[in-house]
Amino acid sequence: MGRLMTLATCSLNQWAMDFSGNKARIIESIKRAKSAGATLRVGPELEITGYGCLDHFLEGDTFLHSWEMMAQIIEDPICQDIVCDVGMPVRHRNVRYNCRVIFYNKKILLIRPKQFLANDGNYREMRYFTPWSKERYLEDYYLEETVRNITGQRVVPFGDAIISTLDTAFAAETCEELFTSNAPHIHQGLDGCEIFTNSSGSHFEIRKIMTRLTLMTEATRLSKGVYLYSNQKGCDGDRLYYDGCSMIIVNGKCVAQGSQFSLHDVEVITATIDIEEVRSARFAPSRGIQAQNQQPYPRIEADVALSEPKSGPSPVDLSPSEPISIQAHSPPEEIALCPALWLWDYLRRVGVAGFFIPLSGGIDSCATSVIVFSMCRLVHQAVHSTTIHPATKSQVIADCRKLCAKPDSWLPSSPQEICGALFHTCFMGSVNSSSETRSRAKRLAKDIGAYHTDLNIDTVVDALTALFTTVTSFTPRFRLHGGSPAENLALQNIQARLRMVIAYLWAQLLPTVRQRPGGGALLVLGSANVDEQLRGYLTKYDCSSADINPIGGISKTDLKSFIAYASKAFDLPVLDEFLDATPTAELEPITESYVQSDEADMGMTYAELSVFGRLRKVYKLGPWGMYERLLYSWGKPVPEDQKSMAEGKEGKGVDAVGQQTVGSTPESADASHLINPRGLSPREIRDKVLRFFHFFQINRHKATILPPGLHLEEYSPEDNRFDLRPFLYPSVWTGWAAGKIDRHVKELEEKKTR
């Protein structure tokens, strides 16, 4: 037996409840791992079912089909002579568990249940599973007949243990367990475990990746050892995108890293490690004393040596993998990649004819359109790539031809050609629209290759208004013409809601109009950003109502950074005009002295909304806590040495609202860095805080009907699963918190006048 071992981990683009497809991708990953000479293969969390099955985990069929797939995997000739760690749900003594099933040569070595479940934010694992609370304890699991007939085993070990091979020892962690203060690998390592596996279903958030990667490197920087991290990739059926980035780490140093965003359905990474490096690194006497006091784990004996591969390169040709630098994308790059790949997965799995969006000439629909163009760029690059895996290239070409309704000999010559087949835009103007927005929309659609239409909705608006007047003998007027606030709002909402109706009509019939082979329909894309959803600055059942919303989890400030990036990276100079334009809904009449402005309508800036959103959700502050917090960051003048940062210039790392800017590291923005360029009085801060909570609360009902949006931001107000709140609130102005704030403001003002 030697000291060198080749180990494999992978990222799989699994799909919830796609048992056959998921099984095929698992077997393919094992095949690639073996061909690289790996003796241990680790896969993502719940890879047989897909992570996002939600309440399907409550169904007996899910457990039955999982074992049926596992039986086929164990029996497959490809899956022999390699230790495999596969994730699936298991029901043991009528209790449901999230498990790892570890097997070798048609024998199950261990079923290891997850000990610490993810149960916050987007995760609800305790709704479906029970955590295994019996540390360092094993029970007998009675195998299902479908597997028993293959393995010849009636019972197998179930619980928390370490597997001892002939030349090392390894143990499993699952996702959330890494993020806990007292992670299992700490105690496993003290008991002599040298290799740790972590199988995850970890979703993407902007700026989250470095937090995760740092945790993984730190896991073995102190404990020493080899850490194999496997994460799911892609859209598996809901609002999340799993961003892969599987890694192999040795003693705190990364030796292999997979892609965070790619079109690979199967991506396997391997590394050759020298196990003696782990043993040498654990020399410290203090560690030895702790190891002596560590309570021992049960050991599962496996008659296999990880240093003796049965296939792949000859051991004499091997050498340890060298450390590499960890790679991460900037936030604008993350926005260019993640939503684009989520849309591609969604499109190819639902099988419709493409996308449709009302393109207004504003920054939000512009950003959504550019994300679709980014999708087309990625597909075009994969089709013509000479470096990606042949299986990936073949799959992308097949999907592209099918979705674009092209013959088998067709290959796209440009991203614009793909965009022209799949993406449809429409400018729905009115008498209140400017020529500038109409022109911007038309030129953007042309530059990205979208199929564009242009229309005016005035005749339909006039017809509806006339109908109302005929029935009620009342003619509503805009505020500019002497109308009341109710009239002004109603006339705006007519325009907004008509655009939604027109959008769905266009989406249903444009493929027929274009004589697309097979016809079909289009998915309507929404373009309400996370800040507008938070504030409720949208009309219920307007163009925010769509099939899916790729920017529903992105802030306005991040969208602007993305557009600035895409202008250069995608060679789209027209995007600079979108950045310079004032955000406006264009629902009220334009005059020489008045142009409708989003920020004026909202009573707060988008920058302020990002601050409020992060303090409310991430820092879990109510009105009083937010007011108190902002007294310290907004109530003081900006020091001279920080004024350049407060101006929000690119490359400075943090802008005026604590947001990461282009050129900074992709780490999580911290609300403690919020910088205020003005120095507000306590009363001004009080007014801003209470105004925000007022609009958040009276508009919360709108969050209940928003279309599914891709989760990308940690302060998302998404009502389905992430941010659970009531939608009927008492008035914030007369509540206890407001009274407490008012008393405090009065006290500070009285002190100042003494």
GROMACS .gro file of C-alpha atoms in nm, residues 629-638 676 678-682 685:
model
   17
  629ARG     CA    1  -2.867   5.164   1.454
  630LEU     CA    2  -2.890   5.442   1.195
  631LEU     CA    3  -2.834   5.711   1.457
  632TYR     CA    4  -2.474   5.591   1.468
  633SER     CA    5  -2.415   5.549   1.095
  634TRP     CA    6  -2.639   5.818   0.948
  635GLY     CA    7  -2.639   6.068   1.231
  636LYS     CA    8  -2.276   6.166   1.208
  637PRO     CA    9  -2.091   6.363   0.940
  638VAL     CA   10  -1.866   6.158   0.715
  676ASN     CA   11  -2.390   5.836   0.514
  678ARG     CA   12  -2.503   6.385   0.488
  679GLY     CA   13  -2.521   6.362   0.867
  680LEU     CA   14  -2.894   6.347   0.937
  681SER     CA   15  -3.071   6.471   1.244
  682PRO     CA   16  -3.251   6.222   1.470
  685ILE     CA   17  -3.372   5.947   1.057
   0.00000   0.00000   0.00000
